[in-house]
mmCIF file of C-alpha atoms in Angstrom:
data_model
loop_
_atom_site.group_PDB
_atom_site.id
_atom_site.type_symbol
_atom_site.label_atom_id
_atom_site.label_comp_id
_atom_site.label_asym_id
_atom_site.label_seq_id
_atom_site.Cartn_x
_atom_site.Cartn_y
_atom_site.Cartn_z
ATOM 1 C CA UNK A 18 142.132 132.074 123.177
ATOM 2 C CA UNK A 19 140.774 131.271 126.581
ATOM 3 C CA UNK A 20 139.911 127.649 127.309
ATOM 4 C CA UNK A 21 138.026 127.016 130.528
ATOM 5 C CA UNK A 22 138.671 124.052 132.794
ATOM 6 C CA UNK A 23 135.203 122.858 131.993
ATOM 7 C CA UNK A 24 135.882 122.951 128.268
ATOM 8 C CA UNK A 25 139.153 121.125 128.705
ATOM 9 C CA UNK A 26 137.413 118.496 130.805
ATOM 10 C CA UNK A 27 134.650 118.081 128.254
ATOM 11 C CA UNK A 28 137.262 117.758 125.551
ATOM 12 C CA UNK A 29 139.134 115.100 127.509
ATOM 13 C CA UNK A 30 135.856 113.270 128.076
ATOM 14 C CA UNK A 31 134.994 113.360 124.379
ATOM 15 C CA UNK A 32 131.880 115.442 124.970
ATOM 16 C CA UNK A 33 132.620 118.258 122.532
ATOM 17 C CA UNK A 34 131.361 118.607 119.005
ATOM 18 C CA UNK A 35 134.041 118.159 116.306
ATOM 19 C CA UNK A 36 134.136 121.935 115.754
ATOM 20 C CA UNK A 37 134.678 122.721 119.441
ATOM 21 C CA UNK A 38 137.150 119.870 119.775
ATOM 22 C CA UNK A 39 139.202 121.264 116.896
ATOM 23 C CA UNK A 40 139.217 124.664 118.593
ATOM 24 C CA UNK A 41 140.579 123.142 121.835
ATOM 25 C CA UNK A 42 143.176 121.158 119.911
ATOM 26 C CA UNK A 43 144.377 124.317 118.190
ATOM 27 C CA UNK A 44 144.561 126.121 121.520
ATOM 28 C CA UNK A 45 146.452 123.250 123.135
ATOM 29 C CA UNK A 46 148.925 123.169 120.280
ATOM 30 C CA UNK A 47 149.799 126.812 120.776
ATOM 31 C CA UNK A 48 149.680 126.933 124.575
ATOM 32 C CA UNK A 49 152.196 124.764 126.540
ATOM 33 C CA UNK A 50 150.369 125.556 129.774
ATOM 34 C CA UNK A 51 147.120 124.253 128.390
ATOM 35 C CA UNK A 52 148.936 121.226 126.996
ATOM 36 C CA UNK A 53 150.185 120.438 130.488
ATOM 37 C CA UNK A 54 146.680 120.700 131.912
ATOM 38 C CA UNK A 55 145.359 118.362 129.259
ATOM 39 C CA UNK A 56 148.199 115.981 129.935
ATOM 40 C CA UNK A 57 147.332 115.975 133.630
ATOM 41 C CA UNK A 58 143.706 115.220 132.721
ATOM 42 C CA UNK A 59 144.788 112.267 130.645
ATOM 43 C CA UNK A 60 147.154 110.970 133.250
ATOM 44 C CA UNK A 61 144.390 111.150 135.822
ATOM 45 C CA UNK A 62 142.128 109.110 133.606
ATOM 46 C CA UNK A 63 144.873 106.591 132.966
ATOM 47 C CA UNK A 64 145.597 106.381 136.686
ATOM 48 C CA UNK A 65 141.953 105.776 137.550
ATOM 49 C CA UNK A 66 141.576 103.130 134.922
ATOM 50 C CA UNK A 67 144.882 101.582 135.857
ATOM 51 C CA UNK A 68 143.560 101.278 139.364
ATOM 52 C CA UNK A 69 140.101 99.927 138.568
ATOM 53 C CA UNK A 70 140.378 98.078 135.257
ATOM 54 C CA UNK A 71 142.126 95.049 136.803
ATOM 55 C CA UNK A 72 138.938 94.447 138.797
ATOM 56 C CA UNK A 73 137.136 93.797 135.525
ATOM 57 C CA UNK A 74 139.810 91.266 134.623
ATOM 58 C CA UNK A 75 139.240 89.134 137.699
ATOM 59 C CA UNK A 76 137.260 85.974 137.111
ATOM 60 C CA UNK A 77 133.620 86.542 137.993
ATOM 61 C CA UNK A 78 132.382 84.409 140.931
ATOM 62 C CA UNK A 79 130.483 81.356 139.702
ATOM 63 C CA UNK A 80 127.748 82.034 142.249
ATOM 64 C CA UNK A 81 126.728 85.189 140.398
ATOM 65 C CA UNK A 82 126.552 83.434 137.075
ATOM 66 C CA UNK A 83 124.587 80.663 138.746
ATOM 67 C CA UNK A 84 122.063 83.175 140.110
ATOM 68 C CA UNK A 85 121.497 84.554 136.658
ATOM 69 C CA UNK A 86 121.384 81.107 135.077
ATOM 70 C CA UNK A 87 118.784 80.050 137.649
ATOM 71 C CA UNK A 88 116.654 83.063 136.765
ATOM 72 C CA UNK A 89 117.036 82.295 133.076
ATOM 73 C CA UNK A 90 115.949 78.715 133.718
ATOM 74 C CA UNK A 91 112.990 79.951 135.736
ATOM 75 C CA UNK A 92 111.945 82.174 132.854
ATOM 76 C CA UNK A 93 112.349 79.339 130.402
ATOM 77 C CA UNK A 94 110.134 77.091 132.479
ATOM 78 C CA UNK A 95 107.587 79.853 132.963
ATOM 79 C CA UNK A 96 107.604 80.342 129.220
ATOM 80 C CA UNK A 97 107.073 76.613 128.691
ATOM 81 C CA UNK A 98 104.304 76.531 131.242
ATOM 82 C CA UNK A 99 102.731 79.417 129.430
ATOM 83 C CA UNK A 100 102.956 77.492 126.172
ATOM 84 C CA UNK A 101 101.539 74.426 127.850
ATOM 85 C CA UNK A 102 98.723 76.332 129.496
ATOM 86 C CA UNK A 103 98.046 78.107 126.228
ATOM 87 C CA UNK A 104 97.767 74.743 124.533
ATOM 88 C CA UNK A 105 95.527 73.539 127.343
ATOM 89 C CA UNK A 106 93.365 76.622 127.009
ATOM 90 C CA UNK A 107 93.180 76.065 123.276
ATOM 91 C CA UNK A 108 92.165 72.436 123.785
ATOM 92 C CA UNK A 109 89.598 73.509 126.361
ATOM 93 C CA UNK A 110 88.246 76.061 123.923
ATOM 94 C CA UNK A 111 88.070 73.485 121.143
ATOM 95 C CA UNK A 112 86.265 71.112 123.474
ATOM 96 C CA UNK A 113 83.787 73.790 124.405
ATOM 97 C CA UNK A 114 83.279 74.725 120.777
ATOM 98 C CA UNK A 115 82.569 71.090 119.950
ATOM 99 C CA UNK A 116 80.133 70.915 122.840
ATOM 100 C CA UNK A 117 78.438 74.109 121.708
ATOM 101 C CA UNK A 118 78.228 72.710 118.204
ATOM 102 C CA UNK A 119 76.572 69.561 119.538
ATOM 103 C CA UNK A 120 74.087 71.615 121.507
ATOM 104 C CA UNK A 121 73.370 73.792 118.527
ATOM 105 C CA UNK A 122 72.905 70.670 116.430
ATOM 106 C CA UNK A 123 70.452 69.392 118.991
ATOM 107 C CA UNK A 124 68.589 72.672 118.999
ATOM 108 C CA UNK A 125 68.692 73.006 115.235
ATOM 109 C CA UNK A 126 65.667 70.795 114.540
ATOM 110 C CA UNK A 127 63.609 73.253 116.542
ATOM 111 C CA UNK A 128 65.011 76.231 114.734
ATOM 112 C CA UNK A 129 64.631 74.607 111.321
ATOM 113 C CA UNK A 130 61.023 73.749 111.870
ATOM 114 C CA UNK A 131 60.455 77.101 113.397
ATOM 115 C CA UNK A 132 61.728 78.501 110.127
ATOM 116 C CA UNK A 133 58.515 77.356 108.458
ATOM 117 C CA UNK A 134 56.623 79.617 110.784
ATOM 118 C CA UNK A 135 58.604 82.809 110.423
ATOM 119 C CA UNK A 136 55.541 84.495 109.023
ATOM 120 C CA UNK A 137 54.614 85.181 112.546
ATOM 121 C CA UNK A 138 55.551 88.670 113.506
ATOM 122 C CA UNK A 139 54.918 88.724 117.142
ATOM 123 C CA UNK A 140 54.778 90.854 120.142
ATOM 124 C CA UNK A 141 55.866 88.689 122.904
ATOM 125 C CA UNK A 142 54.055 88.007 126.067
ATOM 126 C CA UNK A 143 55.457 85.026 127.812
ATOM 127 C CA UNK A 144 53.192 83.202 130.126
ATOM 128 C CA UNK A 145 49.539 82.695 130.069
ATOM 129 C CA UNK A 146 47.628 85.326 128.203
ATOM 130 C CA UNK A 147 44.364 86.984 128.998
ATOM 131 C CA UNK A 148 41.848 85.052 126.998
ATOM 132 C CA UNK A 149 40.153 88.177 125.726
ATOM 133 C CA UNK A 150 43.310 89.346 124.072
ATOM 134 C CA UNK A 151 43.844 86.153 122.195
ATOM 135 C CA UNK A 152 42.838 86.105 118.600
ATOM 136 C CA UNK A 153 42.085 82.496 119.360
ATOM 137 C CA UNK A 154 38.953 83.633 121.106
ATOM 138 C CA UNK A 155 36.542 80.751 121.186
ATOM 139 C CA UNK A 156 39.377 78.256 120.935
ATOM 140 C CA UNK A 157 40.520 78.752 124.472
ATOM 141 C CA UNK A 158 38.704 77.916 127.611
ATOM 142 C CA UNK A 159 39.409 78.177 131.254
ATOM 143 C CA UNK A 160 39.907 75.062 133.307
ATOM 144 C CA UNK A 161 40.343 75.761 136.983
ATOM 145 C CA UNK A 162 42.442 78.817 136.221
ATOM 146 C CA UNK A 163 44.439 77.142 133.494
ATOM 147 C CA UNK A 164 43.968 78.036 129.869
ATOM 148 C CA UNK A 165 43.339 75.039 127.694
ATOM 149 C CA UNK A 166 42.694 74.687 123.998
ATOM 150 C CA UNK A 167 39.160 74.044 122.919
ATOM 151 C CA UNK A 168 37.189 74.045 119.732
ATOM 152 C CA UNK A 169 39.117 74.228 116.483
ATOM 153 C CA UNK A 170 42.430 74.744 118.222
ATOM 154 C CA UNK A 171 42.010 71.617 120.318
ATOM 155 C CA UNK A 172 40.936 69.681 117.261
ATOM 156 C CA UNK A 173 43.842 70.958 115.234
ATOM 157 C CA UNK A 174 46.303 70.122 117.935
ATOM 158 C CA UNK A 175 44.879 66.635 118.055
ATOM 159 C CA UNK A 176 44.813 65.996 114.362
ATOM 160 C CA UNK A 177 47.208 68.092 112.419
ATOM 161 C CA UNK A 178 50.702 67.014 111.566
ATOM 162 C CA UNK A 179 53.528 69.520 111.440
ATOM 163 C CA UNK A 180 54.380 68.768 107.835
ATOM 164 C CA UNK A 181 50.852 69.179 106.504
ATOM 165 C CA UNK A 182 49.942 72.382 108.224
ATOM 166 C CA UNK A 183 50.967 75.046 105.710
ATOM 167 C CA UNK A 184 47.564 75.957 104.327
ATOM 168 C CA UNK A 185 45.536 75.484 107.421
ATOM 169 C CA UNK A 186 44.433 78.297 109.652
ATOM 170 C CA UNK A 187 46.359 76.458 112.297
ATOM 171 C CA UNK A 188 49.999 75.757 111.746
ATOM 172 C CA UNK A 189 51.860 73.183 113.746
ATOM 173 C CA UNK A 190 55.442 74.226 113.763
ATOM 174 C CA UNK A 191 56.900 71.381 115.676
ATOM 175 C CA UNK A 192 56.067 68.708 118.169
ATOM 176 C CA UNK A 193 58.166 67.414 120.984
ATOM 177 C CA UNK A 194 58.043 65.488 124.167
ATOM 178 C CA UNK A 195 58.836 67.356 127.315
ATOM 179 C CA UNK A 196 60.714 65.910 130.208
ATOM 180 C CA UNK A 197 57.735 64.492 132.064
ATOM 181 C CA UNK A 198 56.769 62.656 128.857
ATOM 182 C CA UNK A 199 53.836 64.865 127.888
ATOM 183 C CA UNK A 200 53.617 65.714 124.218
ATOM 184 C CA UNK A 201 53.789 69.367 123.321
ATOM 185 C CA UNK A 202 53.221 71.219 120.095
ATOM 186 C CA UNK A 203 54.373 74.620 118.980
ATOM 187 C CA UNK A 204 51.571 76.191 117.003
ATOM 188 C CA UNK A 205 50.561 79.356 115.228
ATOM 189 C CA UNK A 206 47.020 80.323 114.556
ATOM 190 C CA UNK A 207 46.042 83.667 113.165
ATOM 191 C CA UNK A 208 48.116 86.149 115.077
ATOM 192 C CA UNK A 209 48.821 83.948 118.001
ATOM 193 C CA UNK A 210 51.371 81.270 118.511
ATOM 194 C CA UNK A 211 52.310 79.263 121.491
ATOM 195 C CA UNK A 212 53.138 75.958 123.032
ATOM 196 C CA UNK A 213 50.430 73.577 124.083
ATOM 197 C CA UNK A 214 51.076 70.414 126.035
ATOM 198 C CA UNK A 215 48.728 67.469 126.278
ATOM 199 C CA UNK A 216 47.744 66.251 129.694
ATOM 200 C CA UNK A 217 45.175 63.526 130.306
ATOM 201 C CA UNK A 218 42.325 65.957 129.757
ATOM 202 C CA UNK A 219 43.429 68.265 126.996
ATOM 203 C CA UNK A 220 45.892 70.757 125.573
ATOM 204 C CA UNK A 221 47.175 73.122 128.225
ATOM 205 C CA UNK A 222 48.500 76.392 126.831
ATOM 206 C CA UNK A 223 51.936 76.647 128.385
ATOM 207 C CA UNK A 224 53.125 79.624 126.408
ATOM 208 C CA UNK A 225 51.323 81.999 124.164
ATOM 209 C CA UNK A 226 52.676 84.775 122.034
ATOM 210 C CA UNK A 227 50.323 87.274 120.562
ATOM 211 C CA UNK A 228 51.425 88.067 117.058
ATOM 212 C CA UNK A 229 50.354 90.323 114.263
ATOM 213 C CA UNK A 230 48.596 92.893 116.367
ATOM 214 C CA UNK A 231 50.655 95.616 117.852
ATOM 215 C CA UNK A 232 50.131 96.324 121.460
ATOM 216 C CA UNK A 233 51.696 99.708 121.939
ATOM 217 C CA UNK A 234 55.271 99.451 122.987
ATOM 218 C CA UNK A 235 54.972 95.708 123.360
ATOM 219 C CA UNK A 236 55.670 95.225 119.693
ATOM 220 C CA UNK A 237 58.551 92.946 119.066
ATOM 221 C CA UNK A 238 60.357 91.675 116.038
ATOM 222 C CA UNK A 239 59.339 88.259 114.814
ATOM 223 C CA UNK A 240 62.885 86.984 115.167
ATOM 224 C CA UNK A 241 62.945 87.942 118.779
ATOM 225 C CA UNK A 242 59.601 86.203 119.398
ATOM 226 C CA UNK A 243 60.810 83.186 117.438
ATOM 227 C CA UNK A 244 63.870 82.794 119.477
ATOM 228 C CA UNK A 245 61.994 83.367 122.707
ATOM 229 C CA UNK A 246 59.447 80.720 121.857
ATOM 230 C CA UNK A 247 61.998 78.282 120.486
ATOM 231 C CA UNK A 248 64.154 78.831 123.515
ATOM 232 C CA UNK A 249 61.116 78.002 125.629
ATOM 233 C CA UNK A 250 60.483 74.869 123.563
ATOM 234 C CA UNK A 251 64.124 73.921 123.746
ATOM 235 C CA UNK A 252 63.994 74.408 127.490
ATOM 236 C CA UNK A 253 60.985 72.177 127.883
ATOM 237 C CA UNK A 254 61.918 69.483 125.393
ATOM 238 C CA UNK A 255 63.431 66.176 126.229
ATOM 239 C CA UNK A 256 65.770 65.707 123.302
ATOM 240 C CA UNK A 257 65.040 66.638 119.724
ATOM 241 C CA UNK A 258 61.622 67.449 118.342
ATOM 242 C CA UNK A 259 59.638 64.591 116.910
ATOM 243 C CA UNK A 260 60.269 63.644 113.337
ATOM 244 C CA UNK A 261 57.356 62.940 110.999
ATOM 245 C CA UNK A 262 57.156 59.255 111.937
ATOM 246 C CA UNK A 263 57.302 59.885 115.642
ATOM 247 C CA UNK A 264 54.720 62.598 115.324
ATOM 248 C CA UNK A 265 52.406 60.320 113.370
ATOM 249 C CA UNK A 266 52.852 57.590 115.952
ATOM 250 C CA UNK A 267 52.180 59.991 118.794
ATOM 251 C CA UNK A 268 49.044 61.225 117.090
ATOM 252 C CA UNK A 269 47.883 57.680 116.497
ATOM 253 C CA UNK A 270 48.350 57.016 120.159
ATOM 254 C CA UNK A 271 46.297 60.051 121.160
ATOM 255 C CA UNK A 272 49.388 62.043 122.281
ATOM 256 C CA UNK A 273 49.988 59.661 125.093
ATOM 257 C CA UNK A 274 52.900 57.357 125.778
ATOM 258 C CA UNK B 15 114.462 90.989 124.028
ATOM 259 C CA UNK B 16 113.630 87.741 125.577
ATOM 260 C CA UNK B 17 114.418 87.134 129.212
ATOM 261 C CA UNK B 18 117.019 84.638 128.081
ATOM 262 C CA UNK B 19 118.876 87.401 126.301
ATOM 263 C CA UNK B 20 118.442 89.651 129.306
ATOM 264 C CA UNK B 21 120.222 87.058 131.389
ATOM 265 C CA UNK B 22 122.952 86.610 128.814
ATOM 266 C CA UNK B 23 123.603 90.318 128.636
ATOM 267 C CA UNK B 24 123.547 90.661 132.393
ATOM 268 C CA UNK B 25 126.123 87.891 132.668
ATOM 269 C CA UNK B 26 128.295 89.659 130.114
ATOM 270 C CA UNK B 27 128.044 92.855 132.174
ATOM 271 C CA UNK B 28 129.353 91.281 135.374
ATOM 272 C CA UNK B 29 133.046 92.239 135.029
ATOM 273 C CA UNK B 30 132.145 95.871 134.376
ATOM 274 C CA UNK B 31 129.613 95.864 137.206
ATOM 275 C CA UNK B 32 132.267 94.602 139.539
ATOM 276 C CA UNK B 33 134.626 97.358 138.469
ATOM 277 C CA UNK B 34 131.947 99.974 139.064
ATOM 278 C CA UNK B 35 131.177 98.444 142.448
ATOM 279 C CA UNK B 36 134.825 98.698 143.390
ATOM 280 C CA UNK B 37 134.912 102.286 142.196
ATOM 281 C CA UNK B 38 131.874 103.124 144.330
ATOM 282 C CA UNK B 39 132.816 101.235 147.465
ATOM 283 C CA UNK B 40 136.601 101.356 147.340
ATOM 284 C CA UNK B 41 136.629 98.000 149.044
ATOM 285 C CA UNK B 42 136.711 94.606 147.391
ATOM 286 C CA UNK B 43 134.500 92.825 149.942
ATOM 287 C CA UNK B 44 131.946 95.640 149.906
ATOM 288 C CA UNK B 45 132.131 95.648 146.133
ATOM 289 C CA UNK B 46 131.326 91.975 145.868
ATOM 290 C CA UNK B 47 128.467 92.251 148.354
ATOM 291 C CA UNK B 48 127.138 95.165 146.358
ATOM 292 C CA UNK B 49 127.458 93.196 143.138
ATOM 293 C CA UNK B 50 125.539 90.279 144.530
ATOM 294 C CA UNK B 51 122.759 92.509 145.854
ATOM 295 C CA UNK B 52 122.604 94.319 142.540
ATOM 296 C CA UNK B 53 122.277 91.086 140.592
ATOM 297 C CA UNK B 54 119.502 89.961 142.938
ATOM 298 C CA UNK B 55 117.672 93.245 142.538
ATOM 299 C CA UNK B 56 118.106 93.322 138.786
ATOM 300 C CA UNK B 57 116.825 89.761 138.438
ATOM 301 C CA UNK B 58 113.865 90.466 140.655
ATOM 302 C CA UNK B 59 113.004 93.545 138.614
ATOM 303 C CA UNK B 60 113.843 92.022 135.249
ATOM 304 C CA UNK B 61 110.273 92.219 133.974
ATOM 305 C CA UNK B 62 110.373 95.979 134.471
ATOM 306 C CA UNK B 63 113.357 96.512 132.239
ATOM 307 C CA UNK B 64 112.227 98.122 129.008
ATOM 308 C CA UNK B 65 113.421 96.767 125.768
ATOM 309 C CA UNK B 66 115.279 99.234 123.628
ATOM 310 C CA UNK B 67 116.906 100.954 126.598
ATOM 311 C CA UNK B 68 120.471 100.335 127.685
ATOM 312 C CA UNK B 69 120.704 97.412 130.029
ATOM 313 C CA UNK B 70 124.058 98.551 131.407
ATOM 314 C CA UNK B 71 122.728 101.966 132.435
ATOM 315 C CA UNK B 72 119.681 100.280 133.997
ATOM 316 C CA UNK B 73 121.791 97.910 136.083
ATOM 317 C CA UNK B 74 124.309 100.620 137.001
ATOM 318 C CA UNK B 75 121.423 102.687 138.340
ATOM 319 C CA UNK B 76 120.266 99.779 140.451
ATOM 320 C CA UNK B 77 123.786 99.301 141.786
ATOM 321 C CA UNK B 78 124.302 102.948 142.547
ATOM 322 C CA UNK B 79 120.963 103.246 144.372
ATOM 323 C CA UNK B 80 121.718 100.121 146.321
ATOM 324 C CA UNK B 81 125.037 101.596 147.358
ATOM 325 C CA UNK B 82 123.461 104.902 148.393
ATOM 326 C CA UNK B 83 121.074 102.935 150.618
ATOM 327 C CA UNK B 84 124.012 101.115 152.132
ATOM 328 C CA UNK B 85 125.980 104.315 152.739
ATOM 329 C CA UNK B 86 122.994 105.885 154.455
ATOM 330 C CA UNK B 87 122.465 102.841 156.620
ATOM 331 C CA UNK B 88 126.132 102.886 157.621
ATOM 332 C CA UNK B 89 125.989 106.563 158.401
ATOM 333 C CA UNK B 90 123.005 105.955 160.650
ATOM 334 C CA UNK B 91 124.770 103.089 162.351
ATOM 335 C CA UNK B 92 127.973 105.019 162.931
ATOM 336 C CA UNK B 93 126.041 107.994 164.252
ATOM 337 C CA UNK B 94 124.259 105.757 166.728
ATOM 338 C CA UNK B 95 127.564 104.191 167.592
ATOM 339 C CA UNK B 96 129.256 107.556 168.151
ATOM 340 C CA UNK B 97 126.353 108.733 170.221
ATOM 341 C CA UNK B 98 126.501 105.730 172.518
ATOM 342 C CA UNK B 99 130.252 105.558 172.830
ATOM 343 C CA UNK B 100 131.420 109.111 172.687
ATOM 344 C CA UNK B 101 135.112 109.374 172.057
ATOM 345 C CA UNK B 102 135.453 106.121 170.169
ATOM 346 C CA UNK B 103 136.756 106.261 166.683
ATOM 347 C CA UNK B 104 133.985 106.739 164.170
ATOM 348 C CA UNK B 105 133.528 105.803 160.555
ATOM 349 C CA UNK B 106 134.436 102.529 158.991
ATOM 350 C CA UNK B 107 136.255 104.216 156.125
ATOM 351 C CA UNK B 108 138.198 106.393 158.559
ATOM 352 C CA UNK B 109 139.514 103.356 160.396
ATOM 353 C CA UNK B 110 140.516 101.562 157.300
ATOM 354 C CA UNK B 111 142.021 104.661 155.799
ATOM 355 C CA UNK B 112 144.232 105.141 158.840
ATOM 356 C CA UNK B 113 145.281 101.499 159.005
ATOM 357 C CA UNK B 114 145.894 100.956 155.372
ATOM 358 C CA UNK B 115 147.309 104.297 154.439
ATOM 359 C CA UNK B 116 150.774 102.988 153.808
ATOM 360 C CA UNK B 117 149.625 100.081 151.667
ATOM 361 C CA UNK B 118 147.158 101.976 149.574
ATOM 362 C CA UNK B 119 148.110 103.330 146.226
ATOM 363 C CA UNK B 120 147.854 107.036 145.726
ATOM 364 C CA UNK B 121 144.890 106.727 143.410
ATOM 365 C CA UNK B 122 142.919 104.578 145.782
ATOM 366 C CA UNK B 123 143.519 106.933 148.647
ATOM 367 C CA UNK B 124 142.588 109.954 146.577
ATOM 368 C CA UNK B 125 139.375 108.261 145.444
ATOM 369 C CA UNK B 126 138.487 107.283 148.984
ATOM 370 C CA UNK B 127 138.759 110.852 150.122
ATOM 371 C CA UNK B 128 136.343 112.116 147.531
ATOM 372 C CA UNK B 129 132.805 112.832 148.685
ATOM 373 C CA UNK B 130 130.382 110.121 147.507
ATOM 374 C CA UNK B 131 128.635 112.317 144.936
ATOM 375 C CA UNK B 132 131.889 113.394 143.307
ATOM 376 C CA UNK B 133 133.325 109.911 143.300
ATOM 377 C CA UNK B 134 130.346 108.354 141.550
ATOM 378 C CA UNK B 135 130.431 111.059 138.881
ATOM 379 C CA UNK B 136 134.163 110.614 138.298
ATOM 380 C CA UNK B 137 133.924 106.829 138.161
ATOM 381 C CA UNK B 138 130.949 106.751 135.792
ATOM 382 C CA UNK B 139 132.532 109.113 133.279
ATOM 383 C CA UNK B 140 136.248 108.546 133.557
ATOM 384 C CA UNK B 141 136.352 104.818 134.302
ATOM 385 C CA UNK B 142 133.074 103.398 133.075
ATOM 386 C CA UNK B 143 133.108 105.644 130.016
ATOM 387 C CA UNK B 144 129.523 106.925 130.133
ATOM 388 C CA UNK B 145 128.689 110.185 128.406
ATOM 389 C CA UNK B 146 127.590 113.115 130.528
ATOM 390 C CA UNK B 147 123.952 112.618 129.666
ATOM 391 C CA UNK B 148 123.952 108.905 130.423
ATOM 392 C CA UNK B 149 125.865 109.394 133.662
ATOM 393 C CA UNK B 150 123.444 112.121 134.747
ATOM 394 C CA UNK B 151 120.542 109.767 133.947
ATOM 395 C CA UNK B 152 122.044 106.966 135.995
ATOM 396 C CA UNK B 153 122.493 109.317 138.939
ATOM 397 C CA UNK B 154 119.128 110.944 138.426
ATOM 398 C CA UNK B 155 120.570 114.459 138.352
ATOM 399 C CA UNK B 156 120.664 117.243 135.749
ATOM 400 C CA UNK B 157 123.636 117.223 133.430
ATOM 401 C CA UNK B 158 124.852 120.557 134.832
ATOM 402 C CA UNK B 159 124.981 119.060 138.310
ATOM 403 C CA UNK B 160 126.925 116.127 136.957
ATOM 404 C CA UNK B 161 129.566 118.249 135.234
ATOM 405 C CA UNK B 162 129.977 120.408 138.308
ATOM 406 C CA UNK B 163 130.501 117.360 140.554
ATOM 407 C CA UNK B 164 132.780 115.865 137.971
ATOM 408 C CA UNK B 165 134.821 119.070 137.793
ATOM 409 C CA UNK B 166 135.210 119.348 141.538
ATOM 410 C CA UNK B 167 136.083 115.696 141.908
ATOM 411 C CA UNK B 168 138.640 115.897 139.178
ATOM 412 C CA UNK B 169 140.182 118.984 140.656
ATOM 413 C CA UNK B 170 140.518 117.327 144.042
ATOM 414 C CA UNK B 171 142.049 114.227 142.515
ATOM 415 C CA UNK B 172 144.498 116.223 140.446
ATOM 416 C CA UNK B 173 145.524 118.213 143.485
ATOM 417 C CA UNK B 174 146.018 115.149 145.608
ATOM 418 C CA UNK B 175 147.787 113.083 143.022
ATOM 419 C CA UNK B 176 149.840 116.082 141.960
ATOM 420 C CA UNK B 177 151.023 116.441 145.544
ATOM 421 C CA UNK B 178 151.661 112.764 145.910
ATOM 422 C CA UNK B 179 153.641 112.502 142.726
#
């Protein structure tokens, strides 16, 4: 049986399958020439290892170990920094969450009171409305280019309290003081809601939202209008909305400080 | 594996790396320089090492590539040198070979005379004990190329050592 040099080499290197290895072993056993070649292969390997193995026995320079140890230390510190910064990020997040919670809590009075007025399905038009489009026609008048409440709306804004407004044609959803100290009231009347603020002459309509009637593509969900209007109120308000006592006091004082 | 374990395993590899470096360079000072450079490179690239693969093969590859770079740089230098000073003796290895011939063992001399590509194949398989596939991977060559280089290198060594014996 012919055994090639390549096969013999692969056998010596342990690269053959058990079946092939057995075949080479059988051939070697019956062929002294082949046995000599294999022996030479093995001696070569032994000679190479005899030459190079002692290098692996030499003590490794401390400097190399120190390099690796320094890298390991670096990684450890980086890992710790990561843990620390993670903890810091977590604390920061917790702080922000707490802050958000406080802000939400501050805004909640608006949203809760607004909840009493969810009947308003509105298409939103922020800003001052064309008087003709308002269902409050007759309750709005023009004052030097500014829309102000008149008639029943003005009277309602003057007199009605938020808590007592359920059955009225005018609903006062909430009252608050804006930053300049003026009193403002979020109201709904018929299909229209808005924010009116009291100046020394009357109730200026700061925001109006036309509700109930669809205006083509302008139709919006009530929730969306709610949040828009409440966001506007929140934006304008100085602190929380008035509670019942404060509202009563403000009314008694003619909505002036 | 954590980087801590990477460093532990790398430390444990150092004796073998040094042996491979000596096998590649055939010079103890070169070998230690090569080792140091390899450790630096491996540490710098440690984030790129992929868990689940053999660390030894990864580091051996770094060492071998580093050595190839060095050999090329030396070849360039010696060519420049020969060009400028025609007639001077060329080749660092040639000098050393001539000077040290008497002191060198047969095996060392035979290894030194092998072409680089045959020597690295022989050392990886016969000394470092890598399988053909792993050795071919470390060298970045097909397995057939590896076995052919290995065969030629072996043949040359056998011839030389046979004569010397």
